[in-house]
Amino acid sequence: MKGLDKLTITDLCAWVQLAKIQAEHGKVIDRIPQLALANPGWFAVHICCESGHTISFGDTACVFPLMSVIKTFSLLYLLEHLGAETVFGWVGVEPSDAPFNSLEQLISDRAHPRNPMINSGAITLSEKLPGQNANQRTLLFCQWLNQLAGCQLSLDEEMLASVRLTRSTANEAIANYLAEAGHLENIETALDTYEQICCISGQVEDLALLGKLLACENSYLSAQNRRIVNAVMLTCGLYEASAEFAVRIGLPMKSGIGGGLVAIVPGEGAIACYSPALDKVGNPVAGLAFVEALAQELQLSIFG
């Protein structure tokens, strides 16, 4: 049986064709005007292996905002800088069965964000990033990622302007509630930082390089922090569909409404996809179909 590092373009081509057919069941998000410009038929995949082998296919020149995929890496960043005890004093690690921007769930959980992969948790952690203000926090975070992963991410100012123009009322309500409960000091700084880091953008190769940080042992990240992040991705990374895909695919994954999806194959490498058509939960349809086909064919599930 092939491993990730033995894949060929021919292998990818067949799975991509199948995945693109699935994309017809999804829809590009239209709440943010700049995101709505994406072509629902775009698809790109890049795989980075521990061995150094890389393979890519499709619309790999597309640049897209990481959106919620960044939540994985802001968690990693804070774990590395502040430690698990501090970080998990602010947010939990419980899976959520409500939508990623649910205020009702936050209220029922008495203002303690359930996990870092939903908006309440990510907004809480955005305020804790090192730096004087939102701009500096985003810059330092982006530089750290580029330096560690060897990728070329940058803030998409046009996307950020579009996000600010149509600021999510759900996120505002979440931030207000967190502040009332004493979990946020400055609502505007928290939201501004959150919106900026979500607009950190790159190509599918950049996302695969980020994933490789979590997949492979390295000298610059704590192995324990990598394990923590992978565990939270597995149980919470695809919102309320996380458990279903843990069973169907069995890999730590994180999605974003910008169409990005990263899957971690511990000890082997990372699979990154870009496909902007989303399902009802907010996960990329073609990306998930592709990773599922690949994982089943190569028996990649971490559960053996």
Short mmCIF file of N, CA, C and O in Angstrom, two decimals, residues 214-297:
data_model
loop_
_atom_site.label_atom_id
_atom_site.label_comp_id
_atom_site.label_asym_id
_atom_site.label_seq_id
_atom_site.Cartn_x
_atom_site.Cartn_y
_atom_site.Cartn_z
N LEU A 214 2.59 20.62 12.57
CA LEU A 214 1.85 19.81 13.54
C LEU A 214 2.02 18.31 13.29
O LEU A 214 1.85 17.50 14.19
N ALA A 215 2.35 17.96 12.04
CA ALA A 215 2.43 16.54 11.68
C ALA A 215 3.76 15.91 12.05
O ALA A 215 3.80 14.72 12.39
N CYS A 216 4.83 16.69 11.97
CA CYS A 216 6.17 16.10 12.08
C CYS A 216 6.94 16.67 13.26
O CYS A 216 6.86 17.87 13.53
N GLU A 217 7.71 15.80 13.90
CA GLU A 217 8.54 16.27 15.02
C GLU A 217 9.54 17.30 14.52
O GLU A 217 10.08 17.18 13.42
N ASN A 218 9.74 18.33 15.32
CA ASN A 218 10.73 19.35 14.95
C ASN A 218 11.34 19.90 16.23
O ASN A 218 10.82 19.70 17.32
N SER A 219 12.43 20.61 16.07
CA SER A 219 13.19 21.07 17.25
C SER A 219 12.64 22.36 17.84
O SER A 219 13.03 22.76 18.92
N TYR A 220 11.72 23.02 17.13
CA TYR A 220 11.31 24.34 17.59
C TYR A 220 9.92 24.39 18.21
O TYR A 220 9.50 25.42 18.71
N LEU A 221 9.18 23.28 18.19
CA LEU A 221 7.88 23.26 18.86
C LEU A 221 7.86 22.14 19.89
O LEU A 221 8.42 21.08 19.66
N SER A 222 7.16 22.38 21.00
CA SER A 222 7.02 21.33 22.01
C SER A 222 6.14 20.21 21.47
O SER A 222 5.06 20.46 20.90
N ALA A 223 6.62 18.97 21.63
CA ALA A 223 5.86 17.80 21.15
C ALA A 223 4.51 17.73 21.86
O ALA A 223 3.48 17.39 21.26
N GLN A 224 4.50 18.11 23.14
CA GLN A 224 3.25 18.10 23.91
C GLN A 224 2.24 19.09 23.33
O GLN A 224 1.06 18.78 23.19
N ASN A 225 2.69 20.29 22.97
CA ASN A 225 1.78 21.29 22.39
C ASN A 225 1.24 20.83 21.04
O ASN A 225 0.06 21.07 20.73
N ARG A 226 2.07 20.17 20.26
CA ARG A 226 1.59 19.64 18.97
C ARG A 226 0.50 18.60 19.21
O ARG A 226 -0.52 18.58 18.53
N ARG A 227 0.71 17.74 20.20
CA ARG A 227 -0.30 16.71 20.52
C ARG A 227 -1.61 17.34 20.96
O ARG A 227 -2.69 16.92 20.55
N ILE A 228 -1.50 18.37 21.80
CA ILE A 228 -2.71 19.06 22.30
C ILE A 228 -3.49 19.64 21.12
O ILE A 228 -4.71 19.45 20.99
N VAL A 229 -2.80 20.37 20.23
CA VAL A 229 -3.47 21.02 19.11
C VAL A 229 -4.11 19.98 18.18
O VAL A 229 -5.26 20.14 17.75
N ASN A 230 -3.39 18.89 17.91
CA ASN A 230 -3.96 17.85 17.04
C ASN A 230 -5.21 17.22 17.66
O ASN A 230 -6.19 16.95 16.97
N ALA A 231 -5.17 17.02 18.98
CA ALA A 231 -6.34 16.45 19.67
C ALA A 231 -7.55 17.38 19.59
O ALA A 231 -8.67 16.94 19.31
N VAL A 232 -7.32 18.67 19.81
CA VAL A 232 -8.42 19.64 19.75
C VAL A 232 -8.96 19.75 18.31
O VAL A 232 -10.16 19.87 18.09
N MET A 233 -8.05 19.67 17.33
CA MET A 233 -8.51 19.68 15.92
C MET A 233 -9.41 18.48 15.64
O MET A 233 -10.46 18.61 15.01
N LEU A 234 -9.00 17.30 16.11
CA LEU A 234 -9.77 16.08 15.83
C LEU A 234 -11.18 16.18 16.40
O LEU A 234 -12.15 15.80 15.74
N THR A 235 -11.29 16.71 17.63
CA THR A 235 -12.60 16.71 18.30
C THR A 235 -13.43 17.95 18.01
O THR A 235 -14.64 17.93 18.17
N CYS A 236 -12.78 19.06 17.57
CA CYS A 236 -13.50 20.33 17.44
C CYS A 236 -13.27 21.05 16.10
O CYS A 236 -13.93 22.05 15.83
N GLY A 237 -12.34 20.59 15.28
CA GLY A 237 -11.88 21.38 14.13
C GLY A 237 -12.88 21.55 13.00
O GLY A 237 -12.75 22.47 12.19
N LEU A 238 -13.88 20.66 12.93
CA LEU A 238 -14.90 20.77 11.87
C LEU A 238 -16.27 21.09 12.48
O LEU A 238 -17.31 20.68 11.99
N TYR A 239 -16.22 21.85 13.60
CA TYR A 239 -17.44 22.29 14.27
C TYR A 239 -18.31 21.09 14.68
O TYR A 239 -17.79 20.07 15.10
N GLU A 240 -19.63 21.20 14.47
CA GLU A 240 -20.49 20.12 14.96
C GLU A 240 -20.41 18.86 14.10
O GLU A 240 -21.00 17.84 14.44
N ALA A 241 -19.65 18.90 12.99
CA ALA A 241 -19.44 17.69 12.17
C ALA A 241 -18.16 16.96 12.57
O ALA A 241 -17.81 15.95 11.94
N SER A 242 -17.46 17.45 13.60
CA SER A 242 -16.14 16.88 13.96
C SER A 242 -16.20 15.39 14.27
O SER A 242 -15.36 14.61 13.81
N ALA A 243 -17.19 14.97 15.07
CA ALA A 243 -17.26 13.55 15.46
C ALA A 243 -17.52 12.67 14.24
O ALA A 243 -16.91 11.61 14.08
N GLU A 244 -18.41 13.13 13.37
CA GLU A 244 -18.73 12.35 12.16
C GLU A 244 -17.48 12.09 11.32
O GLU A 244 -17.23 10.97 10.85
N PHE A 245 -16.65 13.15 11.15
CA PHE A 245 -15.46 12.99 10.31
C PHE A 245 -14.30 12.31 11.05
O PHE A 245 -13.42 11.74 10.42
N ALA A 246 -14.34 12.34 12.38
CA ALA A 246 -13.35 11.55 13.13
C ALA A 246 -13.57 10.07 12.84
O ALA A 246 -12.63 9.29 12.69
N VAL A 247 -14.84 9.69 12.70
CA VAL A 247 -15.18 8.31 12.37
C VAL A 247 -14.89 8.01 10.90
O VAL A 247 -14.28 6.99 10.56
N ARG A 248 -15.31 8.92 10.02
CA ARG A 248 -15.18 8.66 8.57
C ARG A 248 -13.75 8.79 8.06
O ARG A 248 -13.35 8.08 7.14
N ILE A 249 -12.97 9.72 8.64
CA ILE A 249 -11.63 9.99 8.13
C ILE A 249 -10.55 9.67 9.17
O ILE A 249 -9.55 9.05 8.86
N GLY A 250 -10.76 10.09 10.40
CA GLY A 250 -9.83 9.74 11.48
C GLY A 250 -8.53 10.51 11.47
O GLY A 250 -7.49 10.00 11.87
N LEU A 251 -8.59 11.78 11.04
CA LEU A 251 -7.40 12.64 11.06
C LEU A 251 -7.76 13.97 11.72
O LEU A 251 -8.87 14.48 11.54
N PRO A 252 -6.82 14.58 12.46
CA PRO A 252 -7.04 15.95 12.94
C PRO A 252 -7.18 16.89 11.73
O PRO A 252 -6.34 16.85 10.83
N MET A 253 -8.26 17.70 11.71
CA MET A 253 -8.50 18.59 10.57
C MET A 253 -9.03 19.93 11.05
O MET A 253 -9.65 20.02 12.10
N LYS A 254 -8.79 20.96 10.25
CA LYS A 254 -9.41 22.27 10.53
C LYS A 254 -9.83 22.89 9.21
O LYS A 254 -9.06 22.89 8.24
N SER A 255 -11.02 23.46 9.22
CA SER A 255 -11.56 24.11 8.03
C SER A 255 -11.73 25.61 8.28
O SER A 255 -11.65 26.07 9.42
N GLY A 256 -11.99 26.34 7.20
CA GLY A 256 -12.29 27.76 7.29
C GLY A 256 -13.29 28.15 6.21
O GLY A 256 -13.33 27.51 5.16
N ILE A 257 -14.08 29.19 6.46
CA ILE A 257 -15.11 29.58 5.48
C ILE A 257 -14.49 30.16 4.21
O ILE A 257 -15.18 30.35 3.21
N GLY A 258 -13.19 30.43 4.24
CA GLY A 258 -12.50 30.88 3.02
C GLY A 258 -12.24 29.74 2.05
O GLY A 258 -11.77 29.96 0.93
N GLY A 259 -12.52 28.49 2.47
CA GLY A 259 -12.33 27.34 1.59
C GLY A 259 -11.12 26.50 1.92
O GLY A 259 -10.88 25.47 1.30
N GLY A 260 -10.35 26.92 2.92
CA GLY A 260 -9.16 26.17 3.30
C GLY A 260 -9.50 24.98 4.19
O GLY A 260 -10.46 25.03 4.96
N LEU A 261 -8.72 23.91 4.04
CA LEU A 261 -8.86 22.73 4.88
C LEU A 261 -7.48 22.12 5.04
O LEU A 261 -6.77 21.93 4.05
N VAL A 262 -7.08 21.83 6.27
CA VAL A 262 -5.80 21.15 6.48
C VAL A 262 -6.05 19.89 7.29
O VAL A 262 -6.83 19.89 8.24
N ALA A 263 -5.42 18.79 6.86
CA ALA A 263 -5.52 17.50 7.55
C ALA A 263 -4.12 17.07 7.95
O ALA A 263 -3.18 17.18 7.17
N ILE A 264 -4.00 16.61 9.20
CA ILE A 264 -2.70 16.23 9.75
C ILE A 264 -2.58 14.70 9.76
O ILE A 264 -3.46 14.01 10.29
N VAL A 265 -1.50 14.18 9.19
CA VAL A 265 -1.21 12.74 9.25
C VAL A 265 0.04 12.61 10.13
O VAL A 265 1.16 12.76 9.64
N PRO A 266 -0.14 12.41 11.45
CA PRO A 266 0.99 12.45 12.37
C PRO A 266 2.14 11.53 11.94
O PRO A 266 1.92 10.38 11.60
N GLY A 267 3.34 12.10 11.95
CA GLY A 267 4.53 11.33 11.59
C GLY A 267 4.75 11.19 10.10
O GLY A 267 5.79 10.71 9.66
N GLU A 268 3.76 11.59 9.29
CA GLU A 268 3.89 11.43 7.83
C GLU A 268 3.89 12.75 7.08
O GLU A 268 4.71 12.97 6.20
N GLY A 269 2.93 13.63 7.40
CA GLY A 269 2.87 14.89 6.67
C GLY A 269 1.51 15.55 6.80
O GLY A 269 0.71 15.19 7.67
N ALA A 270 1.25 16.52 5.93
CA ALA A 270 0.00 17.27 5.98
C ALA A 270 -0.61 17.37 4.59
O ALA A 270 0.11 17.46 3.59
N ILE A 271 -1.94 17.37 4.56
CA ILE A 271 -2.69 17.52 3.32
C ILE A 271 -3.46 18.83 3.42
O ILE A 271 -4.24 19.01 4.38
N ALA A 272 -3.26 19.74 2.49
CA ALA A 272 -4.02 20.99 2.49
C ALA A 272 -4.83 21.08 1.20
O ALA A 272 -4.35 20.73 0.13
N CYS A 273 -6.07 21.52 1.35
CA CYS A 273 -6.95 21.70 0.19
C CYS A 273 -7.53 23.11 0.20
O CYS A 273 -7.69 23.72 1.25
N TYR A 274 -7.88 23.57 -0.99
CA TYR A 274 -8.63 24.82 -1.12
C TYR A 274 -9.82 24.54 -2.02
O TYR A 274 -9.67 24.12 -3.18
N SER A 275 -11.02 24.71 -1.48
CA SER A 275 -12.25 24.56 -2.28
C SER A 275 -13.33 25.41 -1.62
O SER A 275 -13.78 25.10 -0.52
N PRO A 276 -13.70 26.53 -2.26
CA PRO A 276 -14.55 27.53 -1.59
C PRO A 276 -16.02 27.19 -1.41
O PRO A 276 -16.72 27.88 -0.67
N ALA A 277 -16.53 26.13 -2.07
CA ALA A 277 -17.94 25.77 -1.87
C ALA A 277 -18.09 25.01 -0.56
O ALA A 277 -17.43 24.00 -0.33
N LEU A 278 -18.97 25.54 0.32
CA LEU A 278 -19.10 25.00 1.69
C LEU A 278 -20.40 24.24 1.87
O LEU A 278 -21.39 24.48 1.17
N ASP A 279 -20.42 23.34 2.88
CA ASP A 279 -21.67 22.70 3.26
C ASP A 279 -22.40 23.57 4.29
O ASP A 279 -21.93 24.66 4.63
N LYS A 280 -23.51 23.06 4.82
CA LYS A 280 -24.34 23.87 5.74
C LYS A 280 -23.62 24.20 7.04
O LYS A 280 -23.90 25.21 7.68
N VAL A 281 -22.69 23.34 7.45
CA VAL A 281 -21.95 23.55 8.70
C VAL A 281 -20.87 24.63 8.54
O VAL A 281 -20.47 25.29 9.49
N GLY A 282 -20.40 24.79 7.28
CA GLY A 282 -19.33 25.75 7.01
C GLY A 282 -18.01 25.09 6.66
O GLY A 282 -16.95 25.70 6.73
N ASN A 283 -18.06 23.80 6.28
CA ASN A 283 -16.86 23.06 5.90
C ASN A 283 -16.78 22.91 4.38
O ASN A 283 -17.81 22.74 3.72
N PRO A 284 -15.56 22.94 3.80
CA PRO A 284 -15.41 22.82 2.34
C PRO A 284 -15.79 21.42 1.84
O PRO A 284 -15.19 20.42 2.27
N VAL A 285 -16.75 21.37 0.95
CA VAL A 285 -17.31 20.09 0.49
C VAL A 285 -16.27 19.25 -0.26
O VAL A 285 -16.03 18.09 0.07
N ALA A 286 -15.65 19.85 -1.28
CA ALA A 286 -14.72 19.08 -2.11
C ALA A 286 -13.47 18.70 -1.33
O ALA A 286 -12.93 17.60 -1.50
N GLY A 287 -13.00 19.60 -0.48
CA GLY A 287 -11.82 19.32 0.33
C GLY A 287 -12.03 18.09 1.21
O GLY A 287 -11.18 17.20 1.27
N LEU A 288 -13.18 18.04 1.87
CA LEU A 288 -13.48 16.89 2.73
C LEU A 288 -13.65 15.61 1.92
O LEU A 288 -13.17 14.54 2.33
N ALA A 289 -14.29 15.72 0.76
CA ALA A 289 -14.47 14.53 -0.10
C ALA A 289 -13.12 13.99 -0.56
O ALA A 289 -12.89 12.78 -0.58
N PHE A 290 -12.21 14.91 -0.89
CA PHE A 290 -10.87 14.52 -1.34
C PHE A 290 -10.10 13.82 -0.21
O PHE A 290 -9.54 12.74 -0.39
N VAL A 291 -10.07 14.45 0.97
CA VAL A 291 -9.32 13.89 2.09
C VAL A 291 -9.91 12.54 2.50
O VAL A 291 -9.18 11.59 2.82
N GLU A 292 -11.23 12.42 2.44
CA GLU A 292 -11.87 11.15 2.80
C GLU A 292 -11.46 10.04 1.83
O GLU A 292 -11.09 8.93 2.25
N ALA A 293 -11.47 10.33 0.53
CA ALA A 293 -11.06 9.34 -0.47
C ALA A 293 -9.61 8.91 -0.26
O ALA A 293 -9.27 7.72 -0.29
N LEU A 294 -8.76 9.89 -0.03
CA LEU A 294 -7.33 9.65 0.17
C LEU A 294 -7.09 8.82 1.44
O LEU A 294 -6.34 7.84 1.43
N ALA A 295 -7.75 9.23 2.52
CA ALA A 295 -7.55 8.56 3.82
C ALA A 295 -8.01 7.11 3.77
O ALA A 295 -7.38 6.22 4.36
N GLN A 296 -9.11 6.85 3.06
CA GLN A 296 -9.61 5.48 2.98
C GLN A 296 -8.71 4.62 2.09
O GLN A 296 -8.38 3.48 2.43
N GLU A 297 -8.28 5.20 0.98
CA GLU A 297 -7.43 4.45 0.04
C GLU A 297 -6.07 4.11 0.69
O GLU A 297 -5.57 2.99 0.53
#
